[in-house]
XYZ file of C-alpha atoms in Angstrom:
667
model
C 109.859 114.729 78.064
C 109.214 116.110 81.747
C 105.618 117.289 82.126
C 105.850 121.052 82.808
C 103.244 120.797 85.840
C 105.383 118.101 87.485
C 108.406 120.315 87.053
C 106.689 123.301 88.580
C 105.388 121.079 91.533
C 108.719 119.549 92.152
C 110.433 123.001 92.142
C 107.897 124.455 94.682
C 108.203 121.575 96.973
C 112.075 121.537 97.055
C 112.956 125.214 96.500
C 113.051 125.823 100.148
C 115.864 123.020 100.460
C 117.824 123.904 97.491
C 120.885 125.079 99.455
C 120.516 122.389 102.104
C 122.611 119.200 102.182
C 121.005 116.315 100.480
C 120.165 114.505 103.712
C 117.922 117.557 104.617
C 115.578 116.914 101.797
C 115.187 113.046 102.196
C 111.664 113.637 103.549
C 108.867 115.519 101.963
C 105.497 116.245 103.502
C 102.225 117.051 101.536
C 99.542 118.501 103.689
C 95.956 118.124 102.867
C 92.864 119.580 104.582
C 89.271 119.639 103.723
C 89.392 123.454 103.845
C 92.594 123.616 101.555
C 93.017 124.798 98.090
C 94.375 122.727 95.203
C 96.414 125.510 93.902
C 98.285 125.824 97.164
C 101.647 124.134 97.297
C 100.693 121.574 99.946
C 102.590 123.152 102.877
C 101.360 123.168 106.516
C 100.319 126.760 106.083
C 98.843 126.182 102.691
C 97.492 122.635 102.323
C 95.803 121.167 99.266
C 92.077 120.110 99.475
C 91.760 116.858 97.531
C 93.449 113.528 97.483
C 94.013 113.451 93.694
C 95.895 116.757 93.980
C 98.089 115.334 96.770
C 98.806 112.253 94.447
C 100.208 114.766 91.864
C 102.513 116.249 94.505
C 103.611 112.813 95.691
C 104.608 111.880 92.020
C 106.540 115.074 91.736
C 108.583 114.278 94.764
C 108.839 110.542 95.453
C 111.668 109.890 92.952
C 114.290 110.889 95.338
C 112.695 111.301 98.738
C 110.402 109.619 101.292
C 107.053 111.346 100.977
C 104.279 111.643 103.619
C 100.785 112.828 102.842
C 99.491 114.158 105.981
C 95.624 114.307 106.138
C 94.139 116.731 108.531
C 90.850 115.960 110.482
C 87.633 115.798 108.335
C 85.863 114.135 105.569
C 87.398 113.911 102.081
C 84.473 113.060 99.628
C 85.683 110.940 96.627
C 84.254 111.603 93.224
C 85.910 108.454 91.893
C 88.141 105.862 93.615
C 91.735 106.986 94.134
C 93.858 104.966 91.767
C 97.490 104.217 92.811
C 99.939 102.657 90.475
C 103.596 102.000 90.449
C 104.265 105.628 89.987
C 102.589 106.375 93.321
C 104.667 104.132 95.492
C 108.159 104.588 96.879
C 110.820 104.921 94.003
C 114.629 104.321 94.214
C 114.324 102.683 97.765
C 112.129 105.395 99.269
C 108.784 105.227 100.851
C 105.346 106.874 100.519
C 102.968 107.115 103.381
C 99.393 108.398 103.505
C 98.878 109.324 107.254
C 96.463 110.980 109.525
C 97.855 114.089 111.188
C 98.299 113.738 115.015
C 94.933 113.406 116.764
C 93.071 113.580 113.397
C 90.557 111.105 112.043
C 90.303 111.773 108.265
C 87.615 109.961 106.521
C 87.848 108.807 102.838
C 84.087 108.618 102.010
C 82.494 107.449 98.731
C 79.023 108.661 100.119
C 76.959 111.795 100.660
C 74.587 112.843 103.560
C 70.988 112.854 102.718
C 68.864 115.770 104.146
C 65.630 117.394 103.274
C 63.454 114.686 104.440
C 59.632 115.290 104.658
C 56.908 113.086 106.093
C 55.399 110.632 103.602
C 53.272 108.131 105.662
C 52.803 109.049 109.275
C 51.220 105.831 110.289
C 54.136 103.760 109.083
C 56.764 106.429 110.123
C 58.138 106.710 106.532
C 59.931 109.866 105.327
C 61.112 110.711 101.844
C 64.001 112.765 100.506
C 65.363 113.587 96.995
C 68.569 111.997 95.835
C 70.337 112.278 92.559
C 68.313 110.625 89.818
C 69.859 107.374 88.738
C 71.732 106.847 91.956
C 71.266 103.185 93.298
C 72.617 101.465 96.310
C 72.213 98.287 98.317
C 73.187 99.949 101.510
C 72.209 103.027 103.729
C 73.693 103.955 107.157
C 71.608 105.798 109.718
C 73.858 107.172 112.540
C 76.586 104.826 111.550
C 74.538 101.612 111.712
C 73.360 99.749 108.648
C 69.762 99.996 107.888
C 68.021 97.188 106.180
C 66.204 96.805 102.984
C 62.496 95.851 103.633
C 61.884 91.992 103.520
C 59.498 89.304 104.452
C 60.329 85.583 105.155
C 58.558 82.872 103.183
C 58.828 79.087 102.959
C 59.768 76.963 99.880
C 56.498 75.385 100.180
C 54.852 78.771 99.468
C 56.433 78.564 95.900
C 56.362 76.091 93.084
C 59.870 76.365 91.503
C 60.529 76.136 87.696
C 63.359 76.683 85.170
C 62.416 80.333 84.848
C 61.276 81.223 88.359
C 58.230 80.248 90.622
C 54.683 80.399 91.035
C 53.235 81.587 94.241
C 51.058 78.801 95.385
C 50.236 80.063 98.867
C 47.100 82.332 98.619
C 48.002 84.225 101.574
C 51.013 85.589 99.561
C 49.132 86.606 96.512
C 49.493 90.198 97.631
C 53.311 90.043 96.901
C 52.656 89.557 93.326
C 50.941 93.050 93.329
C 54.023 94.982 94.231
C 54.221 98.371 92.208
C 58.016 97.780 91.116
C 58.592 94.009 90.672
C 61.926 94.599 88.964
C 63.431 95.979 92.129
C 62.488 92.918 94.156
C 64.937 90.003 94.836
C 64.714 86.664 96.230
C 67.569 85.929 98.915
C 68.200 82.270 100.187
C 70.420 81.114 102.881
C 71.459 77.450 102.753
C 73.933 75.298 104.578
C 76.681 77.751 103.676
C 75.471 80.049 100.770
C 73.748 83.262 100.820
C 72.241 83.719 97.306
C 70.465 86.871 95.721
C 68.403 86.476 92.617
C 66.547 89.546 90.977
C 63.068 89.462 89.713
C 62.459 90.331 86.064
C 58.636 90.489 85.968
C 55.341 89.253 87.546
C 52.222 88.084 85.647
C 49.590 86.897 87.887
C 51.138 84.734 90.328
C 53.981 83.718 88.143
C 57.320 85.359 88.838
C 59.921 85.301 86.146
C 63.480 85.705 87.406
C 66.298 87.605 85.628
C 69.022 85.433 83.834
C 71.506 84.210 84.200
C 71.140 84.850 87.929
C 68.315 82.319 88.185
C 70.187 79.623 86.302
C 73.382 79.988 88.257
C 71.559 80.213 91.555
C 69.651 76.973 90.750
C 72.392 74.604 89.916
C 75.574 73.328 91.733
C 75.527 72.904 95.476
C 73.294 74.327 98.138
C 71.089 76.079 95.578
C 67.945 78.059 95.925
C 65.764 75.401 94.535
C 67.828 72.436 96.132
C 69.368 73.549 99.473
C 71.586 70.838 101.058
C 69.447 70.699 104.152
C 65.990 72.203 103.537
C 65.319 72.451 107.328
C 68.382 74.652 107.768
C 67.602 76.882 104.661
C 65.650 80.229 104.806
C 64.079 82.155 102.063
C 63.224 85.790 101.750
C 61.581 88.360 99.382
C 63.547 91.624 99.674
C 63.399 95.248 98.555
C 59.813 96.148 97.903
C 58.306 99.318 99.651
C 55.277 97.250 100.377
C 57.456 95.074 102.630
C 58.268 98.209 104.931
C 56.947 97.583 108.406
C 55.546 94.130 107.501
C 58.110 92.463 110.084
C 57.137 93.069 113.790
C 59.258 95.862 115.410
C 60.863 93.197 117.657
C 62.173 91.334 114.878
C 63.292 94.008 112.404
C 65.719 96.642 112.330
C 64.104 100.146 113.236
C 65.309 101.612 110.058
C 64.147 100.221 106.802
C 64.561 101.947 103.426
C 63.671 101.844 99.696
C 65.486 103.784 96.962
C 63.643 104.650 93.582
C 66.504 105.515 91.160
C 64.324 106.656 88.391
C 62.390 109.071 90.420
C 65.388 110.144 92.588
C 63.724 109.448 95.917
C 64.856 107.748 99.052
C 62.122 106.403 101.549
C 63.162 105.865 105.143
C 61.196 104.301 108.012
C 62.410 105.487 111.277
C 62.084 104.272 114.861
C 59.234 105.062 116.922
C 59.790 108.358 118.879
C 62.661 109.218 116.778
C 63.310 112.750 115.494
C 64.389 112.763 111.802
C 66.366 115.886 112.423
C 68.616 113.871 114.902
C 69.406 111.183 112.261
C 72.520 111.329 110.123
C 71.633 109.388 106.852
C 74.514 108.447 104.590
C 74.187 106.814 101.152
C 76.970 105.613 99.094
C 77.840 106.717 95.497
C 80.921 104.560 94.695
C 81.681 100.931 94.400
C 85.313 101.272 95.565
C 87.480 103.896 97.397
C 91.111 102.779 96.583
C 92.774 100.783 94.011
C 96.541 99.948 94.488
C 97.933 98.060 91.605
C 101.090 97.949 89.565
C 101.907 95.146 87.167
C 103.684 91.997 87.896
C 106.847 93.227 86.355
C 106.385 96.599 87.807
C 104.532 96.548 91.134
C 103.555 99.343 93.483
C 106.277 99.246 96.250
C 106.790 100.722 99.681
C 103.462 102.208 100.374
C 101.581 102.623 103.546
C 98.204 103.773 105.074
C 97.982 104.977 108.601
C 95.167 106.382 110.713
C 92.693 106.741 107.870
C 88.890 105.761 107.797
C 87.562 104.158 104.716
C 83.790 104.460 104.596
C 80.531 104.456 102.261
C 80.741 102.164 99.294
C 78.008 99.773 97.657
C 78.807 96.915 95.365
C 75.939 96.614 92.964
C 76.690 93.318 91.584
C 73.731 91.368 93.125
C 71.421 93.882 91.529
C 72.482 93.108 88.140
C 70.971 90.283 85.928
C 73.811 88.107 87.041
C 72.763 88.383 90.750
C 74.910 86.823 93.380
C 75.156 83.047 92.671
C 77.271 82.455 95.799
C 79.455 79.389 95.989
C 81.290 80.030 99.402
C 83.019 82.925 101.176
C 82.526 85.657 98.488
C 83.055 83.484 95.520
C 80.147 83.468 92.950
C 79.218 82.299 89.592
C 78.500 84.908 86.954
C 79.118 83.600 83.555
C 76.855 81.663 81.438
C 77.526 78.046 80.839
C 76.825 76.779 77.212
C 76.409 73.238 78.204
C 74.128 73.754 81.406
C 71.426 71.106 81.138
C 67.856 72.560 80.742
C 66.634 70.607 83.760
C 69.693 71.585 86.071
C 67.432 73.471 88.572
C 66.119 69.885 89.390
C 68.812 67.629 88.220
C 72.032 69.214 89.358
C 71.376 70.115 93.004
C 74.429 68.098 94.277
C 76.847 69.022 91.445
C 77.124 67.688 88.061
C 79.874 67.451 85.333
C 78.536 70.313 83.526
C 78.573 72.485 86.627
C 82.251 71.333 87.281
C 83.139 72.885 83.899
C 82.573 76.418 85.518
C 84.656 75.662 88.668
C 87.726 77.709 87.490
C 85.609 80.478 86.344
C 84.017 81.698 89.551
C 84.502 85.471 90.517
C 85.231 87.146 93.714
C 83.485 89.876 95.332
C 85.408 93.026 94.836
C 86.724 94.966 98.103
C 86.338 98.676 98.812
C 90.101 98.964 99.040
C 91.923 96.802 96.483
C 95.601 95.741 96.400
C 97.211 93.810 93.752
C 100.555 93.747 91.949
C 102.196 95.227 94.952
C 104.800 94.605 97.622
C 105.769 96.014 100.830
C 102.545 97.668 101.523
C 101.285 98.412 105.061
C 97.744 99.188 106.399
C 98.168 100.160 110.213
C 95.720 101.938 112.619
C 93.027 102.457 109.983
C 89.209 101.981 110.216
C 87.135 100.177 107.726
C 83.551 100.774 108.480
C 80.081 101.317 106.750
C 81.269 99.582 103.558
C 78.893 97.709 101.213
C 81.203 94.918 100.556
C 84.531 93.413 101.587
C 86.668 95.938 103.370
C 90.187 95.014 102.175
C 91.101 92.852 99.173
C 94.537 91.694 98.657
C 95.890 89.690 95.682
C 92.415 88.644 94.396
C 91.647 87.676 91.017
C 91.724 90.281 88.256
C 87.977 90.200 87.917
C 87.728 91.605 91.514
C 89.897 94.478 90.772
C 89.190 97.723 89.049
C 92.735 97.738 87.689
C 92.374 94.485 85.846
C 95.507 93.249 87.481
C 95.365 90.408 90.032
C 97.576 88.454 92.520
C 101.194 89.204 92.559
C 101.410 90.691 96.253
C 104.294 90.178 98.680
C 105.043 91.550 102.218
C 101.618 93.046 102.912
C 100.965 93.884 106.461
C 97.648 94.583 107.827
C 97.942 95.642 111.490
C 95.980 97.270 114.254
C 93.121 98.114 112.126
C 89.430 98.185 113.118
C 86.909 96.487 110.826
C 83.197 96.932 111.708
C 79.770 97.528 110.200
C 80.715 95.896 106.863
C 78.354 94.214 104.469
C 81.120 91.690 103.545
C 84.384 90.244 104.962
C 86.989 92.312 106.814
C 89.748 90.936 104.619
C 89.792 88.669 101.556
C 93.225 87.735 100.325
C 94.239 85.542 97.358
C 92.291 84.353 94.464
C 90.337 81.235 93.338
C 91.107 80.995 89.674
C 93.891 79.004 87.960
C 96.464 81.929 88.210
C 96.095 81.921 91.964
C 96.911 78.226 92.431
C 98.974 77.334 89.533
C 100.275 80.600 88.093
C 102.151 80.508 84.703
C 104.171 83.454 85.825
C 105.894 83.024 89.331
C 105.638 86.718 89.867
C 101.732 86.030 90.256
C 102.270 84.100 93.550
C 100.835 85.881 96.457
C 103.334 85.496 99.366
C 104.383 86.628 102.959
C 101.096 88.215 104.168
C 100.758 89.272 107.805
C 97.411 90.059 109.330
C 97.709 90.805 113.060
C 96.415 92.782 116.019
C 93.159 93.709 114.177
C 89.741 94.178 115.770
C 86.921 92.921 113.643
C 83.346 92.977 114.744
C 79.913 93.081 112.967
C 80.987 92.108 109.317
C 79.277 90.161 106.666
C 76.088 91.793 107.589
C 74.509 91.482 104.107
C 76.551 88.655 102.432
C 76.501 86.219 105.310
C 78.498 83.732 103.579
C 81.540 85.757 103.824
C 84.236 84.628 106.461
C 85.608 87.512 108.458
C 89.157 86.943 107.295
C 89.792 84.672 104.141
C 93.079 83.716 102.780
C 92.875 81.435 99.716
C 96.024 80.479 97.783
C 98.880 82.284 99.693
C 102.493 81.143 100.103
C 103.198 82.138 103.797
C 100.187 83.782 105.511
C 100.314 84.672 109.189
C 97.029 85.540 110.938
C 97.733 86.290 114.568
C 96.498 88.123 117.692
C 93.175 89.274 116.014
C 89.869 89.787 117.907
C 87.005 88.712 115.965
C 83.244 88.770 116.962
C 79.743 89.084 115.655
C 80.047 87.404 112.201
C 77.414 84.999 110.624
C 80.016 82.586 109.256
C 83.721 81.451 109.876
C 86.050 83.983 111.750
C 89.181 82.858 109.990
C 88.966 80.751 106.718
C 92.182 79.616 105.028
C 92.833 77.663 101.918
C 90.509 76.922 99.027
C 89.559 74.296 96.423
C 88.281 71.284 98.384
C 91.467 69.388 97.179
C 90.356 69.734 93.745
C 93.367 71.519 92.451
C 95.941 69.733 94.651
C 98.581 67.369 93.193
C 96.687 64.166 91.974
C 93.256 65.757 92.446
C 90.560 64.899 94.718
C 89.311 61.231 94.240
C 85.857 62.256 95.714
C 85.106 64.119 92.383
C 85.861 60.988 90.283
C 83.682 58.653 92.644
C 80.697 60.943 92.118
C 81.374 61.277 88.210
C 81.981 65.093 88.492
C 85.669 64.323 87.674
C 87.927 66.425 85.648
C 86.297 66.145 82.286
C 86.618 69.831 81.572
C 89.329 70.929 84.053
C 92.917 70.140 84.531
C 93.928 67.424 87.121
C 97.267 69.046 88.328
C 100.333 66.883 89.130
C 102.067 69.647 90.947
C 101.079 71.462 94.345
C 99.290 74.734 94.624
C 100.768 77.824 95.914
C 99.101 77.350 99.241
C 101.585 76.601 102.073
C 102.904 77.636 105.559
C 99.815 79.187 106.904
C 100.017 80.248 110.628
C 96.896 80.889 112.561
C 97.796 81.808 116.081
C 96.804 83.526 119.347
C 93.555 84.818 117.951
C 90.613 85.562 120.214
C 87.458 84.463 118.372
C 84.068 84.722 120.054
C 80.261 85.222 119.036
C 80.825 83.912 115.499
C 78.895 81.627 113.279
C 75.663 83.232 114.235
C 73.837 82.090 111.240
C 75.299 78.978 109.429
C 75.855 75.436 110.909
C 78.597 74.614 108.231
C 82.084 75.734 108.593
C 84.127 76.474 111.597
C 85.344 79.204 113.696
C 88.863 78.396 112.177
C 88.561 76.581 108.843
C 90.519 75.139 106.155
C 90.357 73.749 102.735
C 92.928 71.733 100.762
C 96.579 70.814 101.351
C 98.535 73.422 103.327
C 102.021 72.098 103.798
C 103.632 73.724 107.014
C 100.301 74.804 108.270
C 99.858 75.397 112.131
C 96.726 76.473 114.127
C 98.028 77.124 117.658
C 97.287 79.288 120.833
C 93.918 80.552 119.569
C 91.013 81.008 122.143
C 87.509 80.071 120.734
C 84.386 80.505 122.925
C 80.755 81.745 122.713
C 79.877 79.761 119.519
C 77.032 77.859 120.922
C 76.878 74.302 119.275
C 78.902 75.159 116.191
C 82.305 73.626 115.090
C 85.219 75.380 116.310
C 88.145 74.054 114.365
C 87.214 72.537 110.992
C 89.699 70.838 108.567
C 87.389 70.430 105.519
C 87.811 68.446 102.376
C 91.391 67.934 101.184
C 93.026 69.296 104.190
C 96.519 67.972 104.725
C 99.738 68.600 106.714
C 98.055 70.579 109.554
C 99.376 70.747 113.242
C 96.618 71.902 115.742
C 98.043 72.443 118.965
C 97.683 74.736 122.242
C 94.208 76.029 121.569
C 91.379 76.577 124.089
C 88.097 75.762 122.835
C 84.655 76.303 124.466
C 81.656 74.883 122.395
C 78.609 72.784 122.892
C 79.265 71.201 119.466
C 82.332 69.690 117.761
C 85.645 71.091 119.026
C 87.510 69.514 116.277
C 86.173 68.287 112.853
C 87.742 66.897 109.639
C 86.010 66.062 106.425
C 87.381 62.683 105.350
C 84.652 62.211 102.765
C 82.516 59.638 104.507
C 82.923 56.083 103.328
C 85.844 57.241 101.192
C 88.197 58.084 104.116
C 90.724 55.397 103.230
C 91.226 57.310 99.967
C 93.201 59.888 102.316
C 91.503 62.912 100.807
C 92.318 64.485 104.101
C 95.531 63.217 105.748
C 98.735 63.963 107.602
C 96.907 66.127 110.198
C 97.860 66.185 113.953
C 95.816 67.581 116.843
C 97.556 67.630 120.117
C 98.053 69.651 123.439
C 94.635 71.378 123.048
C 91.981 72.024 125.779
C 88.313 71.777 125.097
C 85.056 71.713 126.836
C 83.352 69.361 124.554
C 84.427 65.775 123.876
C 82.632 65.673 120.460
C 84.920 65.569 117.303
C 83.860 64.826 113.670
C 85.168 62.905 110.786
C 87.737 60.060 110.923
C 90.755 60.742 113.325
C 92.535 57.489 112.580
C 96.302 56.885 112.459
C 96.084 54.529 109.627
C 94.830 57.253 107.225
C 97.443 59.975 108.726
C 95.070 61.913 111.071
C 95.973 61.778 114.703
C 94.059 63.447 117.620
C 95.972 62.753 120.892
C 97.179 64.284 124.035
C 94.266 66.715 124.066
C 92.645 67.660 127.382
C 88.970 67.632 128.086
C 87.760 70.272 130.550
C 83.979 69.999 130.914
C 83.481 72.165 133.892
C 85.813 74.838 132.283
C 88.148 74.950 135.197
C 90.965 75.572 132.954
C 94.645 74.868 133.950
C 97.095 77.347 134.277
C 98.595 76.705 130.941
C 95.174 77.187 129.072
C 94.441 80.394 131.180
C 97.717 81.723 129.715
C 96.556 81.050 126.246
C 93.284 82.579 126.987
C 95.057 85.726 128.427
C 97.470 86.050 125.542
C 94.841 85.573 122.684
C 93.763 88.617 120.840
C 95.034 92.124 120.143
C 98.312 93.043 121.819
C 97.978 96.305 123.747
């Protein structure tokens, strides 16, 4: 039975064309404006106001027409994420586009502007405003820049760790155990490649009890809070107590610090010296996502586009939950409780253990603000992703990272000429990390044919420093080209996943250390990862926090993979191109690299290099300013670095200058 509303909508949209030839009604435009009326028909003269109403009009017209939703300039506050399924894409060979009107910059916002501030503490420059009771957030933006939660840095030697938390043993820090709201406080720890958050449960005297399972999951595995890989490179912070506001010298801290009290419905904001509160636009997010695009593997969303839109103002609250953020690498984290975790794992399992390996296929992924799964022929072009409290765009991630409960199953997704900036997490995360990502039971789940090109990415991973700016995991045919990436704490481009663990035959390194495959499958077939092309990207000012990783980085076997024509510079002494554990079948050629560190690195697992954990890799025809490489580049194990040109004075030959000129966004 046809829904009566849909019948009336379709009639209203098509009535004017009823006597025209069929070709004349092949295009329908739905007009939306902040000042529109949802009872209007969606014409240029009488636009609708909200995106859900525009969605209804699309569904009424897309069966036999191309449909464009044309958004006028202004902000479109979302009361809930816009959920698009198979019915919202192009039908019967047609296409649906959500597009900005000419000259317009429509903003899809999950936030609200906070006003009505009154002075709370003049000496500390703290103001307070009322916000809805129960509203919580991990992010706040002031005039478009991320304000910081208050923090202090401490040392591991200030604490005595235990299975349940820690004792504050430095008497100079006894005051931190007197905070008024201990359950709002968190521990943040950055290690060699992880950025972990663990919330406090309670404080008694100088004893701090942490919430579970966050503490358990953050204190076993690799690079943990209690056992970082390199203690000298690790840092430890106490975060999110109002008593910490202004504790850090002005030269070292963001001028804007804030604290929210959800129970009281109050937001406290410290402003910069000589600021006028009336001149500040303070935006607080209310949603954890903006858009969900997902069909099902057997009925995907098809032929859908987003052009010229701005996606802003979300906050992912996962790290605030008792599960915390037990980060493993690049937005992946452990959340589930292990029934076989040893009681002393916080001491005994700081470099992996067989019980920890039982959880490897159960890791979660950080959800994105804009989520795409079970979809094909979807385009994001000319959009802005900014002021988002998580990853900007997620494509084909695991079901646990998607509101829809769907995962993977993407094909021919194109992300081009977008601007990603001021993000708490990655710009783009594509692919999953669980079994259905690398060895799917249903071939329809394979993520394939992804294009990420001509995007500008700057100032991302501000809160979750472990996040690579662009991460593609198990993708069959990803092309990452002509992007400009800067100001990110970790890798610019990370491809692949799994450390060779899921590759055909497994990784013998795990057997050698008795972590093995006791609880997991040793696969005898390849993963879905192959044919990754990383080319002509301009990468600079990245890896500002972590020593580990590379400006361009890979994990695991990647048949047909190529890294070519990239220009990497301004990375201090960090690694430029890193083929990490299990890397196989790469060709690295025609890149220009400026670094004081290793221009090329491969993880051949130390003394086990003859086991060919990483093999069949060729690096040739590159120009580099440093002679330093890492790992074993030996022909006998199938890794060859030859025909590369050292240019220590950076007087680059013409061929290298051409690469430098052509890298980055094409104008």
